[in-house]
mmCIF file of N, CA and C in Angstrom:
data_model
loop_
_atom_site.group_PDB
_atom_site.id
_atom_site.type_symbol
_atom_site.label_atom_id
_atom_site.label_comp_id
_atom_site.label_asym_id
_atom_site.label_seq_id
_atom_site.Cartn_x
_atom_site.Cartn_y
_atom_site.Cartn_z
ATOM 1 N N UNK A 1 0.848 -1.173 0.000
ATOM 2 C CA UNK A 1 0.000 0.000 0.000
ATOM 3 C C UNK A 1 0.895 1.238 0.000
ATOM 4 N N UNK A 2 0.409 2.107 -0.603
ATOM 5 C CA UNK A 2 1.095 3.298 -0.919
ATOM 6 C C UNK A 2 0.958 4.529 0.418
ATOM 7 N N UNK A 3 1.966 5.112 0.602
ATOM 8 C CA UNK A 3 1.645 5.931 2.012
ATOM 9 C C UNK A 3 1.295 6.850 1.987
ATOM 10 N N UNK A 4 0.632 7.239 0.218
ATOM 11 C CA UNK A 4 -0.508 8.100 0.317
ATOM 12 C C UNK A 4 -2.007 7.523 0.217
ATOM 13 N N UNK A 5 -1.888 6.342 -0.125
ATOM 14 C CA UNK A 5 -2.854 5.455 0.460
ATOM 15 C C UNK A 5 -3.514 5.134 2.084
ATOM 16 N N UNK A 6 -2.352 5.241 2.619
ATOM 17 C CA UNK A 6 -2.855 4.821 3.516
ATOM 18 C C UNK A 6 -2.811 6.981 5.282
ATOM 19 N N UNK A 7 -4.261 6.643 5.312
ATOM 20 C CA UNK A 7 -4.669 7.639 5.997
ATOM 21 C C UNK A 7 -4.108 7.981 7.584
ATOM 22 N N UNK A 8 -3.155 6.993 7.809
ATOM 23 C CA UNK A 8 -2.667 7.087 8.933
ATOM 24 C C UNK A 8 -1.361 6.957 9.108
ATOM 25 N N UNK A 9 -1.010 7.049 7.789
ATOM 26 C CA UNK A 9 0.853 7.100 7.557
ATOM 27 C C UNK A 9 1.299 8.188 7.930
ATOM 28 N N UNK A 10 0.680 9.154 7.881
ATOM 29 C CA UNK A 10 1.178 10.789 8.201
ATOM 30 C C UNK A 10 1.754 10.538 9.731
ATOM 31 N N UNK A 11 1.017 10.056 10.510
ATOM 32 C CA UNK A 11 1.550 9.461 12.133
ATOM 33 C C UNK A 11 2.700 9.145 11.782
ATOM 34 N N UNK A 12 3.372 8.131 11.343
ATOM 35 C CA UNK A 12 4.587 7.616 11.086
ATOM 36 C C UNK A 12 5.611 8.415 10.528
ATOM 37 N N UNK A 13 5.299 9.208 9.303
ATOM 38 C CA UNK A 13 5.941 9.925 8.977
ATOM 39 C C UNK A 13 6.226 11.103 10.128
ATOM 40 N N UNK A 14 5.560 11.912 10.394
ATOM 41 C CA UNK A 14 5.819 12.946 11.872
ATOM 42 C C UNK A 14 6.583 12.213 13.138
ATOM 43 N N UNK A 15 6.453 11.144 13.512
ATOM 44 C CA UNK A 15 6.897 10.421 14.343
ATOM 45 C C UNK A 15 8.430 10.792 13.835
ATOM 46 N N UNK A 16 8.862 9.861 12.656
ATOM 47 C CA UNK A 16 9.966 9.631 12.396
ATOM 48 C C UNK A 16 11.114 10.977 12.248
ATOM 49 N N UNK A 17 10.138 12.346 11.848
ATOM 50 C CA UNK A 17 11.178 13.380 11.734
ATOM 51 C C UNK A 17 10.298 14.681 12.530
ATOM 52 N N UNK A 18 10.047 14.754 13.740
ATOM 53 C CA UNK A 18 9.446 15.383 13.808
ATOM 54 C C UNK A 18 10.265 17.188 14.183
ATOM 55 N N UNK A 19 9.337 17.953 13.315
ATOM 56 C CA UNK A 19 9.893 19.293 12.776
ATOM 57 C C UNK A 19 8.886 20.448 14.005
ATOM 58 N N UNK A 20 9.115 21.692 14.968
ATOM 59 C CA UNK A 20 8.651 22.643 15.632
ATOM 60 C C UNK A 20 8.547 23.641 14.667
ATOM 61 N N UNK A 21 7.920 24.334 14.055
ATOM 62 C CA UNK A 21 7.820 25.523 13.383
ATOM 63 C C UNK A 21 7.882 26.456 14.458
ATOM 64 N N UNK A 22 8.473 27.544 13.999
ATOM 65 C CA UNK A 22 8.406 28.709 14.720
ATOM 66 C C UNK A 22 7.133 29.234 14.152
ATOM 67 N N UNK A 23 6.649 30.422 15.528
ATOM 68 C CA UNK A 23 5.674 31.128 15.353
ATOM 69 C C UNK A 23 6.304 32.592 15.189
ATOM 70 N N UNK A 24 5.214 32.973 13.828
ATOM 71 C CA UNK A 24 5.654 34.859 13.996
ATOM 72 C C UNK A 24 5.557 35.051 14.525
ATOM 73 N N UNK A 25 6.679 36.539 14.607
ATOM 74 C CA UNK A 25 6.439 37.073 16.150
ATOM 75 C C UNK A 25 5.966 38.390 15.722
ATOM 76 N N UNK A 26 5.834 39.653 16.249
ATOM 77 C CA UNK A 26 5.363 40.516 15.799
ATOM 78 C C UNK A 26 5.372 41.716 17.120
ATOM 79 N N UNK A 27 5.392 42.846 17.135
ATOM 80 C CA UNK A 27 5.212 43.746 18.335
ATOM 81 C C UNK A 27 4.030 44.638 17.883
ATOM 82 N N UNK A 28 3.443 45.443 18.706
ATOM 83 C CA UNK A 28 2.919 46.618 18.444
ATOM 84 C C UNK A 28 1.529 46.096 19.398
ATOM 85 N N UNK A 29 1.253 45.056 19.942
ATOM 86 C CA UNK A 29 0.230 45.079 20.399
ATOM 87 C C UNK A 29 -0.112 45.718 21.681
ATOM 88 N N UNK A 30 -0.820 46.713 22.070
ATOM 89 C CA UNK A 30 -1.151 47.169 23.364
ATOM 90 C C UNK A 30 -1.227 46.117 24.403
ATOM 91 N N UNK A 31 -0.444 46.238 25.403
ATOM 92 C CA UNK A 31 -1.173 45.278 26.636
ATOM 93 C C UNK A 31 -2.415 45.270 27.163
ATOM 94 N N UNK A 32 -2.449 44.350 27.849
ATOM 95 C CA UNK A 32 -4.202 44.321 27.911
ATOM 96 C C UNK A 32 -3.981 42.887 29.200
ATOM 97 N N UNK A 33 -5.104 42.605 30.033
ATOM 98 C CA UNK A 33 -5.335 41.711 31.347
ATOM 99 C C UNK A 33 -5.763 41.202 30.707
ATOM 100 N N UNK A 34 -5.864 39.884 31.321
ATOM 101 C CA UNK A 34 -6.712 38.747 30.802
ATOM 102 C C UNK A 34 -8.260 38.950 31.961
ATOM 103 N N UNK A 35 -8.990 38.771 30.688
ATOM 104 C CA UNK A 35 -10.680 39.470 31.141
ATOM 105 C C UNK A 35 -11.722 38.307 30.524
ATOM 106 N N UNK A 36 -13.037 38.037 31.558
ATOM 107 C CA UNK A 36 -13.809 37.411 31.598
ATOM 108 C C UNK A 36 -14.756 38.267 30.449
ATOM 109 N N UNK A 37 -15.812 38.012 29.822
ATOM 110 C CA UNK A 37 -16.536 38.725 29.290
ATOM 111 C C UNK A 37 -18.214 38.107 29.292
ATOM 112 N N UNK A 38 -18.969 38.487 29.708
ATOM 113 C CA UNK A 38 -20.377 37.856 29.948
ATOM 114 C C UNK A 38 -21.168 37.173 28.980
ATOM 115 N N UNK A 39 -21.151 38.260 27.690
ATOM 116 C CA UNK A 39 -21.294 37.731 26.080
ATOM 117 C C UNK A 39 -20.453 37.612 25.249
ATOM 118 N N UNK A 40 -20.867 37.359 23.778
ATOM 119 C CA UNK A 40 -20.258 37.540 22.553
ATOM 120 C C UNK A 40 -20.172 38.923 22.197
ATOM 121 N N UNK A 41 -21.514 39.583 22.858
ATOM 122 C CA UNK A 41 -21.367 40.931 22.200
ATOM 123 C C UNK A 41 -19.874 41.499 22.795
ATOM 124 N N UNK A 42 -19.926 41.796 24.073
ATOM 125 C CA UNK A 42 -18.905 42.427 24.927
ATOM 126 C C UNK A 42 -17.710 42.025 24.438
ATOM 127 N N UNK A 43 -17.258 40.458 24.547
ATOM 128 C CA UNK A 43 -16.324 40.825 23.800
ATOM 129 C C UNK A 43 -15.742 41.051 22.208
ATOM 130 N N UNK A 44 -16.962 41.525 21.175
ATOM 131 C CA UNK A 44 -16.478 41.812 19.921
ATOM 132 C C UNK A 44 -16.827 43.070 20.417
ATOM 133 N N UNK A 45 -16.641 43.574 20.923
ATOM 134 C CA UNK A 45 -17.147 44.914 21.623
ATOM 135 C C UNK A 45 -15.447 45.612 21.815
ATOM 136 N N UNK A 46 -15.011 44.602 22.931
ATOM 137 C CA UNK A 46 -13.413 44.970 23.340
ATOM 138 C C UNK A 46 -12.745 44.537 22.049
ATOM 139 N N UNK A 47 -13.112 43.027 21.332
ATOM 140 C CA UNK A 47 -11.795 43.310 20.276
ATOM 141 C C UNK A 47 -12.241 44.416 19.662
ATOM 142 N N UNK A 48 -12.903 44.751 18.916
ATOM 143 C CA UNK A 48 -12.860 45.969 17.831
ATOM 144 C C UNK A 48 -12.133 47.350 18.105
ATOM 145 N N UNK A 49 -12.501 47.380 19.677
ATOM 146 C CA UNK A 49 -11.647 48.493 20.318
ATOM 147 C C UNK A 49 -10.417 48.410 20.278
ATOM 148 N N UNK A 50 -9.875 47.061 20.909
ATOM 149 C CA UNK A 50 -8.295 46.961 20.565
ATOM 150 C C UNK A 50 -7.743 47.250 19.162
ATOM 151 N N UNK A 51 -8.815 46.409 18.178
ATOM 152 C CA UNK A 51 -8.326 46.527 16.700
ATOM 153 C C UNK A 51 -7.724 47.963 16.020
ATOM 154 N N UNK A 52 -8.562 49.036 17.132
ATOM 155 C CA UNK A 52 -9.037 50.164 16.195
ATOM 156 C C UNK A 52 -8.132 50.537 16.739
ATOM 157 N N UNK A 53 -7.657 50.458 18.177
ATOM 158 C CA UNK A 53 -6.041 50.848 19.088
ATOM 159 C C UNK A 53 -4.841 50.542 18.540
ATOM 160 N N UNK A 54 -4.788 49.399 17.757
ATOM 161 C CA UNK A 54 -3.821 48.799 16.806
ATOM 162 C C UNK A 54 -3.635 49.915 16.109
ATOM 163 N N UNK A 55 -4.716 49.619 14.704
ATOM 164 C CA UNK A 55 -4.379 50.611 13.917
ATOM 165 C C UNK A 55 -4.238 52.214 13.810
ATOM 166 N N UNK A 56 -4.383 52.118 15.111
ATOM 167 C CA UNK A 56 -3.992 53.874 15.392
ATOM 168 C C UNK A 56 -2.488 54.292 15.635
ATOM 169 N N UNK A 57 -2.115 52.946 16.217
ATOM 170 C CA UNK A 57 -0.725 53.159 16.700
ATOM 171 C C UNK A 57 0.316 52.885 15.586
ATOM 172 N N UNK A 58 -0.456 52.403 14.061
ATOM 173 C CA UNK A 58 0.231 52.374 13.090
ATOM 174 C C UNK A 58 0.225 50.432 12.728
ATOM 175 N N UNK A 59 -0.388 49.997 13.462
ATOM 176 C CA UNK A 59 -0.419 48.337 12.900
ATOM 177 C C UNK A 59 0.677 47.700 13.879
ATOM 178 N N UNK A 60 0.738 46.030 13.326
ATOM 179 C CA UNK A 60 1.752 45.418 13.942
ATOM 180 C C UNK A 60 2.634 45.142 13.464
ATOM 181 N N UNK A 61 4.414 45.246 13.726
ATOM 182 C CA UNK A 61 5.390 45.246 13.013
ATOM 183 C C UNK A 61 5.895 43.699 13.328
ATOM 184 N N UNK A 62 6.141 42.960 12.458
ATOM 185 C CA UNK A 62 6.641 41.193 12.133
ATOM 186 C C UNK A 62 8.128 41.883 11.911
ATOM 187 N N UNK A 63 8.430 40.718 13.099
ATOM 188 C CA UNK A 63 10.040 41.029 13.693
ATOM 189 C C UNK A 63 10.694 39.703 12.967
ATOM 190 N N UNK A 64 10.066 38.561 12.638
ATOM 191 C CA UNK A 64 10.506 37.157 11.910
ATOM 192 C C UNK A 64 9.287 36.928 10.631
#
């Protein structure tokens, strides 16, 4: 069977070489607490605010 045949070869393959990608990194984001929020509304409420705080401060700059 071919090991694109078969749906569970990918396991084996990752097993055998397994690779960590880095994550972008990026700065510019305002700090902010980690916050409970009651609804959905509230918090698309706070992101949009942050969003709009972002792009005021000129966006986020990708350092990698």
């Amino acid at each position: 069977m071919k090991t694109s045949d078969d749906y569970n070869s990918k396991y084996a393959i990752w097993a055998r070489a397994p690779i960590v990608h880095p994550m972008p990194e990026f700065t510019g984001v305002p700090p902010f607490e980690p916050q409970k929020f009651v609804s959905y509304e509230d918090f698309n409420r706070w992101k949009s605010e942050l969003l709009v705080e972002i792009a005021r401060s000129g966006g986020l700059k990708w350092t990698k």
